[in-house]
Amino acid sequence: MSASTMIVAVIIVPLLGAVLTPVVGGRSGKAAGPWAFGTMLLTSAIGVYLMAHVARVGPFSAYLGGWEPPYGIELRFDEFSASISVICLLGTLAILFSFRYAEKELPAERLRYYYTLLLLNLTGMIGFVVTGDLFNLFVFMEILSLSSYALVAVSGEHTAEMAAFKYLIMGAVSSLLVLFGIGLLYALTGSLNMADISTRLTGAAEAPAMLAFAVLAVGFVVKAAVFPLHIWLPDAHAIAPSPVSAILSGLVVKMGLLGLVRIYQIYYGARVLDLSTFNLMLVWLGAISIVMGAFFAIFQEDIKMMLAYSTISNVGYIVMGLGLASQYSVIGATVHVFNHAIIKATLFLGAGALIYRTGYRNLTDLRGVGRSMPLTTAAISIGAVSIVGIPPTAGFLCKWYIALGAIEANQPFFGFALVFGALFIFVYYIRMVNAFYFQQPVHPEILELKEAPPSMLVPVLLLAALCLIMGILGRLPLSFIEPAVARLLGTLGMGG
Amino acid sequence: MIDALWTNLDYVGSVVLFCIGLYCVITKNNLIKKFIGINIMETAVFAFIVALGVVEGGDAPIMGSGATPPFTNPIPQALILTGIVVAVSTTSLALSLIIRIYRHCGTIEADELREMG
């Protein structure tokens, strides 16, 4: 099989898997979990093959129906598509984690639909990162958004439904903005292929090009939950079942950021607008997100609420890195997309394991849990250390690069925002670790508990180990992402 | 000015429609009305994009009907067909969420729901 067939397969396999899940799962839903797990393993294998191929020969494409762009639909696999690795990894682990967790949290007749939605969500994300066509980007974004809204509501409490509804309203408006922007770009260029738009946009009228950029950017910024547009995130991410929170916080908000990267690819290549004003705005929004997200997180009692606010703060780092638009900061931001996904999944799945065993979500109630569940709390602590950005963990590298980028871009002030945010984050993780290990338990029965079952413990420990490995082997993602960033920043020109 | 508005009537119309929808989303208290607002906004964007493909005096772009060029651009219409499917599925999901909220809370007024926490 050729590499271009494999790009199609990497979308078709999970999609077919999702469609077949309710059939395979049957009424009891017993087989749905293993089936979804198998599907994701197969998808991951294809993903690994694609990654190896892109490392060997650089970006490559598949043309659906044999029609070349601008007429046909192009699936394109470049270095940014390598985020497929994190999607497959987290997807597989979250499904493994769900075996026991979903069985306890959800009624049996809903299990098969839960796995269907999870697979659809992952399909949407995989499609989002490999498509080279702007309208398909929108369609895949809708697949992943719709399944996200439903996944938030899946637990069936009334607060979950409210959170899902709030998420849906914000999500629907942002999707509309994106669609509007795509329509404008089509009117300007007569094309929907991203590389093609980029070449045709050169010399287009400035006002509509700017309007298109603005609505697309705002649409993706809502999806990414950057500060003033973040209000849907904390409830939705905290109330969803823990494996879903891991996917939402680790991956789904990143799709907004990747969308932003795609728009940048188009506009940097076309050189039709001066984006420096917009970049400055992104940097400021990012800095405010960092500080405000971390600030709100300090006051949360609910452990998952705290992690959800921390996502806003970390998205701020990435947005700031993109906005600074220097080579170091963009590399740092891109790598943080990967690393934060792994770190946040460690934390959410770890928190899920604690909630599964203890039944409590508040830090006060969870006091002393470190004595009875040492492995899970150790994994959470590693995740916590990495999200603060202490070397040699995964979070350090990216934040270091973003700080270097701030200096490189001659705006060291924003380096301070970064350090300030890290200090805030440090405070609330100290609170967490303190509650786990050093405080007297409020509920003495917590000390009698056993570790989480292996199907939950293995993903958590694996992810925690990855937090360390990604910190120590930091060159690996860097060497992968550097050529893509160089292309993005226009030193090599567009399209590669 | 009036002339410019008149020749771009389709665009002006969709902008007005969009604003009406946005007004509903922001000010209405009832969740169903809020969502109808979003539907109105969706319609506005769809109308806008379909209007982009219109060619003055263009024929329907169907082969074999004996139509003569110029043809209307079919791509925006095809895209919006997909857009409508997406909008319908969003609407059905929103309505089912609203039903579940009503079953749990006995109300779908946003301010009462906020009080219940």
mmCIF file with all atom_site columns, N, CA and C in Angstrom, chain A residues 232-261:
data_model
loop_
_atom_site.group_PDB
_atom_site.id
_atom_site.type_symbol
_atom_site.label_atom_id
_atom_site.label_alt_id
_atom_site.label_comp_id
_atom_site.label_asym_id
_atom_site.label_entity_id
_atom_site.label_seq_id
_atom_site.pdbx_PDB_ins_code
_atom_site.Cartn_x
_atom_site.Cartn_y
_atom_site.Cartn_z
_atom_site.occupancy
_atom_site.B_iso_or_equiv
_atom_site.pdbx_formal_charge
_atom_site.auth_seq_id
_atom_site.auth_comp_id
_atom_site.auth_asym_id
_atom_site.auth_atom_id
_atom_site.pdbx_PDB_model_num
ATOM 1  N N  . TRP A 1 232 ? -16.719 28.889 28.453 1.00 0.00 ? 232 TRP A N  1
ATOM 2  C CA . TRP A 1 232 ? -17.366 27.579 28.354 1.00 0.00 ? 232 TRP A CA 1
ATOM 3  C C  . TRP A 1 232 ? -16.499 26.467 28.901 1.00 0.00 ? 232 TRP A C  1
ATOM 4  N N  . LEU A 1 233 ? -15.183 26.717 28.955 1.00 0.00 ? 233 LEU A N  1
ATOM 5  C CA . LEU A 1 233 ? -14.262 25.604 29.185 1.00 0.00 ? 233 LEU A CA 1
ATOM 6  C C  . LEU A 1 233 ? -14.309 24.992 30.583 1.00 0.00 ? 233 LEU A C  1
ATOM 7  N N  . PRO A 1 234 ? -14.211 25.784 31.671 1.00 0.00 ? 234 PRO A N  1
ATOM 8  C CA . PRO A 1 234 ? -14.040 25.129 32.978 1.00 0.00 ? 234 PRO A CA 1
ATOM 9  C C  . PRO A 1 234 ? -15.146 24.135 33.315 1.00 0.00 ? 234 PRO A C  1
ATOM 10 N N  . ASP A 1 235 ? -16.411 24.524 33.137 1.00 0.00 ? 235 ASP A N  1
ATOM 11 C CA . ASP A 1 235 ? -17.505 23.613 33.460 1.00 0.00 ? 235 ASP A CA 1
ATOM 12 C C  . ASP A 1 235 ? -17.446 22.371 32.592 1.00 0.00 ? 235 ASP A C  1
ATOM 13 N N  . ALA A 1 236 ? -17.327 22.599 31.276 1.00 0.00 ? 236 ALA A N  1
ATOM 14 C CA . ALA A 1 236 ? -17.374 21.474 30.346 1.00 0.00 ? 236 ALA A CA 1
ATOM 15 C C  . ALA A 1 236 ? -16.272 20.475 30.650 1.00 0.00 ? 236 ALA A C  1
ATOM 16 N N  . HIS A 1 237 ? -15.040 20.965 30.854 1.00 0.00 ? 237 HIS A N  1
ATOM 17 C CA . HIS A 1 237 ? -13.935 20.038 31.054 1.00 0.00 ? 237 HIS A CA 1
ATOM 18 C C  . HIS A 1 237 ? -13.951 19.398 32.430 1.00 0.00 ? 237 HIS A C  1
ATOM 19 N N  . ALA A 1 238 ? -14.511 20.101 33.413 1.00 0.00 ? 238 ALA A N  1
ATOM 20 C CA . ALA A 1 238 ? -14.506 19.530 34.752 1.00 0.00 ? 238 ALA A CA 1
ATOM 21 C C  . ALA A 1 238 ? -15.614 18.500 34.926 1.00 0.00 ? 238 ALA A C  1
ATOM 22 N N  . ILE A 1 239 ? -16.747 18.684 34.253 1.00 0.00 ? 239 ILE A N  1
ATOM 23 C CA . ILE A 1 239 ? -17.895 17.830 34.494 1.00 0.00 ? 239 ILE A CA 1
ATOM 24 C C  . ILE A 1 239 ? -17.851 16.561 33.638 1.00 0.00 ? 239 ILE A C  1
ATOM 25 N N  . ALA A 1 240 ? -17.208 16.627 32.479 1.00 0.00 ? 240 ALA A N  1
ATOM 26 C CA . ALA A 1 240 ? -17.122 15.442 31.620 1.00 0.00 ? 240 ALA A CA 1
ATOM 27 C C  . ALA A 1 240 ? -16.443 14.301 32.378 1.00 0.00 ? 240 ALA A C  1
ATOM 28 N N  . PRO A 1 241 ? -16.722 13.031 31.997 1.00 0.00 ? 241 PRO A N  1
ATOM 29 C CA . PRO A 1 241 ? -15.996 11.914 32.603 1.00 0.00 ? 241 PRO A CA 1
ATOM 30 C C  . PRO A 1 241 ? -14.493 12.094 32.393 1.00 0.00 ? 241 PRO A C  1
ATOM 31 N N  . SER A 1 242 ? -13.684 11.631 33.337 1.00 0.00 ? 242 SER A N  1
ATOM 32 C CA . SER A 1 242 ? -12.246 11.946 33.310 1.00 0.00 ? 242 SER A CA 1
ATOM 33 C C  . SER A 1 242 ? -11.517 11.598 32.015 1.00 0.00 ? 242 SER A C  1
ATOM 34 N N  . PRO A 1 243 ? -11.743 10.400 31.420 1.00 0.00 ? 243 PRO A N  1
ATOM 35 C CA . PRO A 1 243 ? -11.041 10.146 30.151 1.00 0.00 ? 243 PRO A CA 1
ATOM 36 C C  . PRO A 1 243 ? -11.425 11.167 29.079 1.00 0.00 ? 243 PRO A C  1
ATOM 37 N N  . VAL A 1 244 ? -12.690 11.598 29.098 1.00 0.00 ? 244 VAL A N  1
ATOM 38 C CA . VAL A 1 244 ? -13.137 12.614 28.143 1.00 0.00 ? 244 VAL A CA 1
ATOM 39 C C  . VAL A 1 244 ? -12.468 13.945 28.451 1.00 0.00 ? 244 VAL A C  1
ATOM 40 N N  . SER A 1 245 ? -12.371 14.297 29.743 1.00 0.00 ? 245 SER A N  1
ATOM 41 C CA . SER A 1 245 ? -11.675 15.542 30.102 1.00 0.00 ? 245 SER A CA 1
ATOM 42 C C  . SER A 1 245 ? -10.252 15.516 29.571 1.00 0.00 ? 245 SER A C  1
ATOM 43 N N  . ALA A 1 246 ? -9.599  14.355 29.701 1.00 0.00 ? 246 ALA A N  1
ATOM 44 C CA . ALA A 1 246 ? -8.215  14.264 29.230 1.00 0.00 ? 246 ALA A CA 1
ATOM 45 C C  . ALA A 1 246 ? -8.154  14.564 27.741 1.00 0.00 ? 246 ALA A C  1
ATOM 46 N N  . ILE A 1 247 ? -9.099  14.005 26.979 1.00 0.00 ? 247 ILE A N  1
ATOM 47 C CA . ILE A 1 247 ? -9.089  14.232 25.534 1.00 0.00 ? 247 ILE A CA 1
ATOM 48 C C  . ILE A 1 247 ? -9.475  15.674 25.211 1.00 0.00 ? 247 ILE A C  1
ATOM 49 N N  . LEU A 1 248 ? -10.498 16.199 25.902 1.00 0.00 ? 248 LEU A N  1
ATOM 50 C CA . LEU A 1 248 ? -10.938 17.570 25.622 1.00 0.00 ? 248 LEU A CA 1
ATOM 51 C C  . LEU A 1 248 ? -9.829  18.561 25.940 1.00 0.00 ? 248 LEU A C  1
ATOM 52 N N  . SER A 1 249 ? -9.244  18.434 27.129 1.00 0.00 ? 249 SER A N  1
ATOM 53 C CA . SER A 1 249 ? -8.242  19.400 27.558 1.00 0.00 ? 249 SER A CA 1
ATOM 54 C C  . SER A 1 249 ? -6.928  19.198 26.825 1.00 0.00 ? 249 SER A C  1
ATOM 55 N N  . GLY A 1 250 ? -6.577  17.927 26.602 1.00 0.00 ? 250 GLY A N  1
ATOM 56 C CA . GLY A 1 250 ? -5.297  17.651 25.985 1.00 0.00 ? 250 GLY A CA 1
ATOM 57 C C  . GLY A 1 250 ? -5.318  17.916 24.493 1.00 0.00 ? 250 GLY A C  1
ATOM 58 N N  . LEU A 1 251 ? -6.427  17.571 23.839 1.00 0.00 ? 251 LEU A N  1
ATOM 59 C CA . LEU A 1 251 ? -6.414  17.582 22.380 1.00 0.00 ? 251 LEU A CA 1
ATOM 60 C C  . LEU A 1 251 ? -7.405  18.550 21.746 1.00 0.00 ? 251 LEU A C  1
ATOM 61 N N  . VAL A 1 252 ? -8.673  18.527 22.206 1.00 0.00 ? 252 VAL A N  1
ATOM 62 C CA . VAL A 1 252 ? -9.697  19.256 21.448 1.00 0.00 ? 252 VAL A CA 1
ATOM 63 C C  . VAL A 1 252 ? -9.411  20.756 21.408 1.00 0.00 ? 252 VAL A C  1
ATOM 64 N N  . VAL A 1 253 ? -8.992  21.356 22.536 1.00 0.00 ? 253 VAL A N  1
ATOM 65 C CA . VAL A 1 253 ? -8.689  22.793 22.485 1.00 0.00 ? 253 VAL A CA 1
ATOM 66 C C  . VAL A 1 253 ? -7.478  23.072 21.585 1.00 0.00 ? 253 VAL A C  1
ATOM 67 N N  . LYS A 1 254 ? -6.595  22.080 21.453 1.00 0.00 ? 254 LYS A N  1
ATOM 68 C CA . LYS A 1 254 ? -5.415  22.259 20.599 1.00 0.00 ? 254 LYS A CA 1
ATOM 69 C C  . LYS A 1 254 ? -5.805  22.345 19.133 1.00 0.00 ? 254 LYS A C  1
ATOM 70 N N  . MET A 1 255 ? -6.949  21.756 18.794 1.00 0.00 ? 255 MET A N  1
ATOM 71 C CA . MET A 1 255 ? -7.367  21.812 17.397 1.00 0.00 ? 255 MET A CA 1
ATOM 72 C C  . MET A 1 255 ? -7.662  23.261 17.006 1.00 0.00 ? 255 MET A C  1
ATOM 73 N N  . GLY A 1 256 ? -8.192  24.054 17.939 1.00 0.00 ? 256 GLY A N  1
ATOM 74 C CA . GLY A 1 256 ? -8.362  25.473 17.676 1.00 0.00 ? 256 GLY A CA 1
ATOM 75 C C  . GLY A 1 256 ? -7.023  26.119 17.349 1.00 0.00 ? 256 GLY A C  1
ATOM 76 N N  . LEU A 1 257 ? -6.005  25.731 18.122 1.00 0.00 ? 257 LEU A N  1
ATOM 77 C CA . LEU A 1 257 ? -4.682  26.316 17.901 1.00 0.00 ? 257 LEU A CA 1
ATOM 78 C C  . LEU A 1 257 ? -4.093  25.862 16.576 1.00 0.00 ? 257 LEU A C  1
ATOM 79 N N  . LEU A 1 258 ? -4.283  24.559 16.256 1.00 0.00 ? 258 LEU A N  1
ATOM 80 C CA . LEU A 1 258 ? -3.767  24.081 14.969 1.00 0.00 ? 258 LEU A CA 1
ATOM 81 C C  . LEU A 1 258 ? -4.490  24.772 13.820 1.00 0.00 ? 258 LEU A C  1
ATOM 82 N N  . GLY A 1 259 ? -5.801  25.039 14.007 1.00 0.00 ? 259 GLY A N  1
ATOM 83 C CA . GLY A 1 259 ? -6.533  25.791 12.999 1.00 0.00 ? 259 GLY A CA 1
ATOM 84 C C  . GLY A 1 259 ? -5.892  27.154 12.787 1.00 0.00 ? 259 GLY A C  1
ATOM 85 N N  . LEU A 1 260 ? -5.530  27.784 13.913 1.00 0.00 ? 260 LEU A N  1
ATOM 86 C CA . LEU A 1 260 ? -4.860  29.085 13.849 1.00 0.00 ? 260 LEU A CA 1
ATOM 87 C C  . LEU A 1 260 ? -3.545  28.967 13.076 1.00 0.00 ? 260 LEU A C  1
ATOM 88 N N  . VAL A 1 261 ? -2.795  27.880 13.346 1.00 0.00 ? 261 VAL A N  1
ATOM 89 C CA . VAL A 1 261 ? -1.538  27.656 12.631 1.00 0.00 ? 261 VAL A CA 1
ATOM 90 C C  . VAL A 1 261 ? -1.798  27.528 11.132 1.00 0.00 ? 261 VAL A C  1
#
